Short mmCIF file of C-alpha atoms and ligand atoms in Angstrom, two decimals:
data_model
loop_
_atom_site.label_atom_id
_atom_site.label_comp_id
_atom_site.label_asym_id
_atom_site.label_seq_id
_atom_site.Cartn_x
_atom_site.Cartn_y
_atom_site.Cartn_z
CA MET A 934 -46.58 -6.34 2.77
CA ASN A 935 -46.27 -3.90 -0.10
CA THR A 936 -45.46 -5.92 -3.18
CA VAL A 937 -45.32 -3.06 -5.70
CA LYS A 938 -41.91 -3.19 -7.32
CA LYS A 939 -39.90 -0.03 -7.20
CA ARG A 940 -37.26 1.09 -9.62
CA ILE A 941 -33.87 1.55 -8.00
CA LEU A 942 -30.83 3.21 -9.53
CA SER A 943 -27.31 3.87 -8.39
CA GLY A 944 -23.85 4.42 -9.78
CA ILE A 945 -20.30 4.33 -8.49
CA THR A 946 -17.39 6.28 -9.93
CA PRO A 947 -14.23 4.30 -10.70
CA SER A 948 -12.05 6.74 -8.79
CA GLY A 949 -9.15 5.92 -6.49
CA ASP A 950 -8.01 2.60 -7.91
CA GLY A 951 -11.52 1.37 -8.68
CA SER A 952 -11.67 -1.00 -5.73
CA LEU A 953 -14.37 -0.85 -3.08
CA HIS A 954 -13.82 -0.73 0.68
CA ILE A 955 -16.17 -1.72 3.49
CA GLY A 956 -17.41 1.91 3.70
CA ASN A 957 -18.60 1.72 0.11
CA TYR A 958 -20.14 -1.64 0.81
CA LEU A 959 -22.02 -0.58 3.95
CA GLY A 960 -22.89 2.89 2.64
CA ALA A 961 -24.05 1.93 -0.82
CA VAL A 962 -23.67 -1.60 -2.19
CA ARG A 963 -25.32 -3.45 0.69
CA GLN A 964 -28.53 -1.43 0.43
CA PHE A 965 -28.52 -2.05 -3.27
CA VAL A 966 -28.17 -5.81 -2.84
CA GLU A 967 -31.02 -5.81 -0.31
CA LEU A 968 -33.28 -3.72 -2.53
CA SER A 969 -32.49 -5.81 -5.60
CA LYS A 970 -34.21 -8.83 -4.07
CA ASN A 971 -37.67 -7.40 -4.65
CA ASN A 972 -37.24 -4.51 -7.04
CA GLU A 973 -36.13 -3.59 -10.51
CA CYS A 974 -32.58 -2.27 -10.32
CA PHE A 975 -30.14 -0.34 -12.46
CA LEU A 976 -26.53 -0.12 -11.39
CA PHE A 977 -23.80 1.46 -13.44
CA VAL A 978 -20.11 2.23 -13.44
CA ALA A 979 -19.91 6.03 -13.75
CA ASP A 980 -16.85 5.97 -15.99
CA ILE A 981 -17.50 9.37 -17.61
CA HIS A 982 -17.65 10.94 -14.15
CA ALA A 983 -14.17 9.57 -13.47
CA LEU A 984 -12.73 11.73 -16.26
CA THR A 985 -13.05 14.76 -14.01
CA THR A 986 -10.03 13.52 -12.06
CA ILE A 987 -8.43 10.68 -14.03
CA GLN A 988 -6.82 11.67 -17.26
CA ARG A 989 -4.32 8.87 -17.70
CA LYS A 990 -5.62 6.24 -20.06
CA ASP A 991 -4.07 3.17 -18.42
CA GLU A 992 -5.24 4.23 -15.00
CA LEU A 993 -8.82 4.82 -16.09
CA ARG A 994 -8.94 1.53 -17.92
CA ALA A 995 -7.61 -0.43 -14.95
CA ASN A 996 -9.99 1.35 -12.56
CA ILE A 997 -13.03 0.56 -14.65
CA GLU A 998 -12.05 -3.10 -14.90
CA THR A 999 -11.43 -3.33 -11.17
CA LEU A 1000 -14.72 -1.66 -10.26
CA ILE A 1001 -16.68 -3.91 -12.60
CA LEU A 1002 -15.21 -7.01 -10.93
CA ASN A 1003 -15.68 -5.59 -7.42
CA GLU A 1004 -19.31 -4.72 -8.02
CA LEU A 1005 -20.24 -7.93 -9.79
CA ALA A 1006 -18.58 -9.98 -7.07
CA LEU A 1007 -20.47 -8.16 -4.33
CA LEU A 1008 -23.81 -8.28 -6.13
CA GLY A 1009 -23.79 -12.01 -6.81
CA ASP A 1010 -27.30 -12.60 -8.05
CA LEU A 1011 -27.97 -10.34 -11.04
CA SER A 1012 -31.47 -11.55 -11.86
CA ASN A 1013 -33.14 -8.22 -10.98
CA ILE A 1014 -30.21 -6.00 -11.85
CA ILE A 1015 -29.30 -4.25 -15.06
CA PHE A 1016 -25.58 -3.64 -14.71
CA PHE A 1017 -23.89 -1.36 -17.22
CA ARG A 1018 -21.24 1.22 -17.97
CA GLN A 1019 -22.31 4.85 -18.27
CA SER A 1020 -20.22 5.35 -21.43
CA ASP A 1021 -22.09 2.53 -23.17
CA VAL A 1022 -25.26 4.63 -23.03
CA PRO A 1023 -24.45 7.88 -24.85
CA MET A 1024 -27.91 9.30 -24.07
CA HIS A 1025 -26.63 10.26 -20.61
CA THR A 1026 -24.46 13.01 -22.04
CA GLU A 1027 -27.17 14.15 -24.44
CA LEU A 1028 -29.57 14.53 -21.55
CA GLN A 1029 -26.91 16.35 -19.54
CA THR A 1030 -26.52 18.90 -22.35
CA ILE A 1031 -30.26 19.43 -22.46
CA LEU A 1032 -30.54 19.75 -18.69
CA ASN A 1033 -27.67 22.27 -18.66
CA ASN A 1034 -30.06 24.72 -20.26
CA ILE A 1035 -32.57 24.71 -17.47
CA THR A 1036 -30.03 24.49 -14.64
CA PRO A 1037 -29.16 27.79 -12.93
CA LEU A 1038 -25.46 28.50 -12.52
CA GLY A 1039 -26.03 29.39 -8.87
CA LEU A 1040 -27.47 25.96 -8.08
CA ILE A 1041 -24.34 24.23 -9.35
CA LYS A 1042 -22.01 26.74 -7.71
CA ARG A 1043 -23.46 25.65 -4.39
CA ALA A 1044 -22.61 21.98 -5.00
CA HIS A 1045 -20.15 20.61 -2.41
CA ALA A 1046 -17.60 19.12 -4.80
CA TYR A 1047 -17.00 22.47 -6.46
CA LYS A 1048 -17.42 24.64 -3.37
CA ASP A 1049 -15.02 22.49 -1.34
CA LYS A 1050 -12.34 22.93 -3.98
CA LEU A 1051 -12.65 26.70 -3.88
CA GLU A 1052 -12.64 26.67 -0.09
CA LYS A 1053 -9.43 24.65 -0.16
CA GLY A 1054 -7.90 27.48 -2.17
CA VAL A 1055 -7.98 25.77 -5.56
CA GLU A 1056 -8.09 28.40 -8.33
CA GLU A 1057 -11.07 28.43 -10.68
CA GLU A 1058 -8.57 28.02 -13.49
CA GLU A 1059 -7.76 24.57 -12.13
CA VAL A 1060 -11.36 23.33 -11.86
CA ASN A 1061 -12.47 21.68 -15.06
CA MET A 1062 -15.99 21.98 -16.41
CA GLY A 1063 -16.52 18.25 -15.96
CA LEU A 1064 -16.10 18.61 -12.21
CA PHE A 1065 -18.21 21.75 -12.13
CA SER A 1066 -21.10 20.23 -14.06
CA TYR A 1067 -20.79 16.84 -12.34
CA PRO A 1068 -24.18 17.26 -10.60
CA VAL A 1069 -25.91 17.83 -13.94
CA LEU A 1070 -24.47 14.64 -15.42
CA MET A 1071 -25.53 12.87 -12.27
CA ALA A 1072 -29.05 14.31 -12.65
CA ALA A 1073 -29.09 13.02 -16.22
CA ASP A 1074 -27.90 9.57 -15.05
CA ILE A 1075 -30.74 9.41 -12.59
CA LEU A 1076 -33.63 11.03 -14.44
CA MET A 1077 -32.99 8.92 -17.53
CA TYR A 1078 -34.29 5.84 -15.70
CA LYS A 1079 -37.03 7.57 -13.66
CA PRO A 1080 -36.16 5.66 -10.50
CA ASP A 1081 -38.16 5.79 -7.28
CA LEU A 1082 -35.12 5.40 -5.04
CA VAL A 1083 -31.45 6.20 -5.31
CA PRO A 1084 -29.41 4.38 -2.62
CA VAL A 1085 -26.17 6.27 -1.88
CA GLY A 1086 -24.01 7.29 1.04
CA ARG A 1087 -24.84 10.55 2.78
CA ASP A 1088 -22.09 12.41 0.93
CA GLN A 1089 -24.20 12.10 -2.22
CA LYS A 1090 -27.40 13.45 -0.70
CA GLN A 1091 -26.93 16.96 -2.04
CA HIS A 1092 -26.58 15.57 -5.56
CA ILE A 1093 -29.96 13.90 -5.27
CA GLU A 1094 -31.46 17.15 -4.03
CA ILE A 1095 -30.00 18.97 -7.02
CA THR A 1096 -31.43 16.25 -9.25
CA ARG A 1097 -34.89 16.80 -7.79
CA ASP A 1098 -34.54 20.52 -8.29
CA ILE A 1099 -33.52 20.05 -11.93
CA ALA A 1100 -36.38 17.60 -12.54
CA GLU A 1101 -38.88 20.07 -11.11
CA ARG A 1102 -37.52 22.87 -13.23
CA PHE A 1103 -37.68 20.72 -16.33
CA ASN A 1104 -41.26 19.68 -15.65
CA ARG A 1105 -42.26 23.27 -14.90
CA THR A 1106 -40.43 24.83 -17.86
CA PHE A 1107 -41.88 22.42 -20.39
CA LYS A 1108 -45.21 21.90 -18.65
CA SER A 1109 -44.54 18.19 -18.60
CA LYS A 1110 -44.64 15.38 -16.12
CA ILE A 1111 -41.81 13.41 -17.64
CA PHE A 1112 -39.60 13.26 -14.62
CA PRO A 1113 -40.84 11.87 -11.31
CA LEU A 1114 -38.81 13.20 -8.36
CA PRO A 1115 -36.40 10.52 -7.09
CA GLU A 1116 -35.89 9.92 -3.37
CA PRO A 1117 -32.48 9.33 -1.84
CA TYR A 1118 -32.26 6.12 0.17
CA ILE A 1119 -29.78 6.52 3.01
CA PRO A 1120 -30.31 4.22 6.00
CA GLU A 1121 -29.19 6.05 9.12
CA GLU A 1122 -26.84 3.39 10.50
CA ALA A 1123 -24.82 3.21 7.30
CA ALA A 1124 -25.00 6.87 6.27
CA VAL A 1125 -21.37 7.56 7.10
CA ILE A 1126 -18.92 4.81 7.97
CA MET A 1127 -15.95 6.24 9.79
CA GLY A 1128 -12.43 5.31 8.77
CA THR A 1129 -9.90 3.16 10.61
CA ASP A 1130 -8.42 6.38 12.02
CA GLY A 1131 -11.69 6.90 13.90
CA LYS A 1132 -11.68 10.55 12.89
CA ARG A 1133 -12.85 11.00 9.34
CA LYS A 1134 -15.21 9.18 7.01
CA MET A 1135 -13.74 6.07 5.47
CA SER A 1136 -12.37 7.08 2.12
CA LYS A 1137 -9.94 5.84 -0.47
CA SER A 1138 -8.18 9.15 -0.68
CA LEU A 1139 -7.64 9.33 3.09
CA GLY A 1140 -6.08 5.86 3.30
CA ASN A 1141 -8.25 4.96 6.31
CA PHE A 1142 -10.14 2.10 4.74
CA ILE A 1143 -10.47 -1.67 4.99
CA SER A 1144 -10.40 -3.44 1.64
CA ILE A 1145 -12.68 -6.25 0.55
CA PHE A 1146 -10.80 -7.99 -2.24
CA GLU A 1147 -7.17 -7.43 -1.30
CA ASP A 1148 -4.88 -10.26 -0.16
CA GLU A 1149 -5.60 -11.44 3.36
CA ALA A 1150 -2.27 -10.05 4.60
CA VAL A 1151 -3.18 -6.55 3.43
CA ILE A 1152 -6.62 -6.68 5.05
CA LYS A 1153 -5.13 -8.03 8.25
CA LYS A 1154 -2.73 -5.08 8.39
CA GLN A 1155 -5.60 -2.64 7.84
CA VAL A 1156 -7.60 -4.27 10.62
CA MET A 1157 -4.63 -4.30 12.98
CA SER A 1158 -4.07 -0.57 12.52
CA THR A 1159 -7.68 0.28 13.33
CA TYR A 1160 -8.30 2.88 16.02
CA THR A 1161 -9.61 1.40 19.30
CA ASP A 1162 -9.49 3.03 22.73
CA PRO A 1163 -6.47 5.31 23.23
CA THR A 1164 -7.01 5.47 27.01
CA ARG A 1165 -6.46 1.76 27.40
CA LYS A 1166 -2.81 0.96 28.13
CA HIS A 1167 -3.04 -2.61 29.45
CA VAL A 1168 -5.28 -5.55 28.70
CA THR A 1169 -6.63 -5.37 32.22
CA ASP A 1170 -7.72 -1.72 31.85
CA PRO A 1171 -11.47 -1.41 31.31
CA GLY A 1172 -11.99 -0.46 27.64
CA HIS A 1173 -14.44 1.85 25.91
CA ILE A 1174 -16.73 0.68 23.15
CA GLU A 1175 -18.02 4.09 22.06
CA GLY A 1176 -15.93 5.56 19.27
CA ASN A 1177 -13.98 2.30 19.10
CA MET A 1178 -13.88 1.52 15.40
CA VAL A 1179 -13.26 -2.21 15.80
CA PHE A 1180 -16.58 -2.62 17.62
CA ASN A 1181 -18.23 -0.23 15.24
CA TYR A 1182 -17.35 -2.54 12.33
CA LEU A 1183 -18.06 -5.71 14.30
CA ASP A 1184 -21.66 -4.57 14.72
CA PHE A 1185 -22.13 -4.87 10.98
CA PHE A 1186 -20.33 -8.10 10.28
CA THR A 1187 -20.96 -10.50 13.13
CA GLU A 1188 -23.63 -12.19 15.19
CA LYS A 1189 -25.15 -9.86 17.77
CA GLU A 1190 -24.73 -12.19 20.75
CA GLU A 1191 -21.11 -12.86 20.02
CA VAL A 1192 -20.22 -9.15 19.73
CA MET A 1193 -22.12 -8.50 22.97
CA MET A 1194 -19.89 -11.00 24.69
CA TYR A 1195 -16.74 -9.36 23.33
CA LYS A 1196 -18.04 -5.93 24.33
CA GLU A 1197 -18.70 -7.09 27.83
CA LYS A 1198 -15.24 -8.61 28.18
CA TYR A 1199 -13.64 -5.50 26.70
CA ARG A 1200 -15.40 -3.25 29.17
CA GLN A 1201 -14.17 -5.43 32.01
CA GLY A 1202 -10.58 -5.52 30.75
CA LYS A 1203 -10.73 -9.22 29.99
CA VAL A 1204 -9.85 -9.29 26.33
CA ALA A 1205 -6.89 -7.78 24.46
CA ASP A 1206 -7.23 -5.39 21.54
CA VAL A 1207 -5.37 -7.78 19.30
CA GLU A 1208 -7.83 -10.55 20.10
CA VAL A 1209 -10.80 -8.39 19.17
CA LYS A 1210 -9.01 -7.31 16.03
CA ASN A 1211 -8.36 -10.90 15.09
CA TYR A 1212 -12.04 -11.60 15.62
CA LEU A 1213 -12.90 -8.70 13.29
CA PHE A 1214 -10.46 -9.98 10.68
CA GLU A 1215 -11.91 -13.49 10.84
CA SER A 1216 -15.44 -12.12 10.69
CA LEU A 1217 -14.66 -10.03 7.62
CA MET A 1218 -13.08 -13.00 5.87
CA LYS A 1219 -16.13 -15.11 6.62
CA TYR A 1220 -18.63 -12.43 5.65
CA PHE A 1221 -16.94 -11.66 2.34
CA ALA A 1222 -15.87 -15.24 1.50
CA PRO A 1223 -18.58 -15.81 -1.15
CA ALA A 1224 -17.87 -12.43 -2.77
CA ARG A 1225 -14.12 -13.02 -2.70
CA MET A 1226 -14.64 -16.36 -4.39
CA ARG A 1227 -16.87 -14.84 -7.07
CA TYR A 1228 -14.23 -12.16 -7.61
CA GLU A 1229 -11.59 -14.76 -8.47
CA GLU A 1230 -14.01 -16.59 -10.75
CA LEU A 1231 -14.97 -13.42 -12.60
CA LYS A 1232 -11.35 -12.35 -12.94
CA ASN A 1233 -10.63 -15.63 -14.63
CA SER A 1234 -13.54 -15.45 -17.07
CA PRO A 1235 -13.37 -12.13 -18.94
CA ASP A 1236 -15.78 -13.38 -21.60
CA SER A 1237 -18.59 -13.90 -19.16
CA VAL A 1238 -17.97 -10.44 -17.66
CA LYS A 1239 -18.07 -8.94 -21.13
CA LYS A 1240 -21.37 -10.67 -21.79
CA ILE A 1241 -22.87 -9.21 -18.60
CA ILE A 1242 -21.72 -5.71 -19.58
CA GLN A 1243 -23.04 -6.10 -23.10
CA THR A 1244 -26.46 -7.35 -22.01
CA GLY A 1245 -26.63 -4.56 -19.43
CA ALA A 1246 -25.78 -1.90 -22.01
CA GLU A 1247 -28.48 -3.18 -24.37
CA ARG A 1248 -31.16 -3.18 -21.70
CA ALA A 1249 -30.16 0.22 -20.33
CA ARG A 1250 -30.12 1.72 -23.82
CA GLU A 1251 -33.68 0.57 -24.42
CA VAL A 1252 -34.89 2.56 -21.43
CA ALA A 1253 -32.62 5.52 -22.17
CA GLU A 1254 -33.78 5.74 -25.76
CA LYS A 1255 -37.39 5.87 -24.68
CA THR A 1256 -36.71 8.70 -22.23
CA ILE A 1257 -34.58 10.69 -24.64
CA ASN A 1258 -37.28 10.45 -27.31
CA GLU A 1259 -39.84 11.72 -24.82
CA VAL A 1260 -37.52 14.56 -23.87
CA ARG A 1261 -36.83 15.51 -27.47
CA ALA A 1262 -40.54 15.63 -28.19
CA THR A 1263 -41.27 17.61 -25.04
CA ILE A 1264 -38.72 20.33 -25.68
CA GLY A 1265 -39.45 20.70 -29.40
CA LEU A 1266 -36.48 19.00 -30.99
CA THR A 1267 -38.87 16.58 -32.65
CA ASN A 1268 -40.65 18.10 -35.63
CA LYS A 1269 -42.40 17.10 -38.84
CA TYR A 1270 -39.12 16.16 -40.49
CA SER A 1271 -38.11 13.88 -37.69
CA PHE A 1272 -37.86 10.20 -38.45
P1 ADP B 523 -14.43 7.18 -1.68
O1 ADP B 523 -14.72 8.35 -0.78
O2 ADP B 523 -13.74 6.08 -0.95
O3 ADP B 523 -13.70 7.60 -2.93
P2 ADP B 523 -16.77 7.16 -3.35
O4 ADP B 523 -16.91 8.62 -3.21
O5 ADP B 523 -16.29 6.63 -4.66
O6 ADP B 523 -15.83 6.62 -2.15
O7 ADP B 523 -18.16 6.50 -2.99
C1 ADP B 523 -18.83 5.41 -3.62
C2 ADP B 523 -20.13 5.14 -2.90
O8 ADP B 523 -19.89 4.71 -1.55
C3 ADP B 523 -21.04 6.38 -2.74
O9 ADP B 523 -22.40 6.00 -2.84
C4 ADP B 523 -20.73 6.88 -1.38
O10 ADP B 523 -21.80 7.62 -0.82
C5 ADP B 523 -20.47 5.59 -0.60
N1 ADP B 523 -19.48 5.83 0.46
C6 ADP B 523 -18.18 6.16 0.31
N2 ADP B 523 -17.56 6.28 1.48
C7 ADP B 523 -18.49 6.03 2.43
C8 ADP B 523 -18.48 6.01 3.87
N3 ADP B 523 -17.38 6.25 4.55
N4 ADP B 523 -19.63 5.72 4.51
C9 ADP B 523 -20.76 5.45 3.83
N5 ADP B 523 -20.84 5.46 2.49
C10 ADP B 523 -19.73 5.74 1.78
N1 LIG B 524 -21.44 10.57 -7.77
C1 LIG B 524 -21.55 9.22 -7.35
C2 LIG B 524 -20.31 8.83 -6.51
O1 LIG B 524 -19.32 9.52 -6.51
C3 LIG B 524 -21.64 8.27 -8.51
C4 LIG B 524 -22.83 8.51 -9.36
C5 LIG B 524 -22.81 9.03 -10.62
C6 LIG B 524 -24.17 8.21 -9.03
N2 LIG B 524 -24.08 9.10 -11.11
C7 LIG B 524 -24.93 8.60 -10.16
C8 LIG B 524 -24.79 7.68 -7.91
C9 LIG B 524 -26.32 8.46 -10.17
C10 LIG B 524 -26.18 7.54 -7.92
C11 LIG B 524 -26.93 7.93 -9.04
O2 LIG B 524 -20.31 7.81 -5.87
#
């Protein structure tokens, strides 16, 4: 077994309402938790990124607080994880400004977030520079910590490619080797989790998600409205498993043998949709019980959360300062009057 520790980095934007759904968990957080067992990890709340869309103070504040609690509750053991807020490490934006100068306009114009807006008919006048230069800030977030792997959902893959491109350009332009090229880490089975509508990727903005920390009644309702097999009219009709979102989720959250049994019964028309949905609901409650408990504990102890954030910021800043000093020296900002 390879015992060399890798450096892992990821971030999540406190968009939507800051809460995480099972798509976020399966697509991003779960890999992170797995990797954190044997590696050195950095995980941050990308609060500056959120400013591209959230410009109401109370909303941003609440989102950041919610995301912090959601992430900490899901992570559990923080012994190998440096957890921090992007805005607590101002070097990110300094590095972004520096990287802006070696980033071609064309490269950023091809980024999905911006291109999609234009394709949807949004006027350039309505796209702010924060959204446009989002990939450069993300490159700065990543390169600052020189990670080996960046676990994200597939929708973020292009951003990692842009980051690699920017790192290469930087190294080439300044004849340096400062930035190793990071690899995206996107396990195939969790690359895109489809939503409860069975049609589009699970996403906050599409309302087709299943929550993790909501009240049981809310989660139950989300589960009950999940897309199954539209051709099945009666319990006795043989059902289809393929494209059936309930079974899709069950595969992730339950024992293999037990799901196999349900699948078999479903195919034979021997189990009702509502029964399988109840099984999914129970399975989710069981799977997330420890995290849901931690969530309540954390919510009731703001001082201990603050301490985690503070320690994380200090440790992240140490690494960031080292990188930024290297960068300053490499590009010529450091001179004989520097101190
Ligand atoms: P949302 O689309 O719900 O707003 P975000 O864009 O904030 O989610 O994503 C946060 C993290 O979760 C990212 O790493 C993203 O790739 C991952 N992610 C989001 N939705 C999914 C999904 N449906 N399947 C897999 N991963 C996802
Ligand atoms: N753009 C990512 C998202 O929307 C969040 C993010 C910001 C990020 N900076 C990052 C992810 C650096 C990985 C690495 O989810």
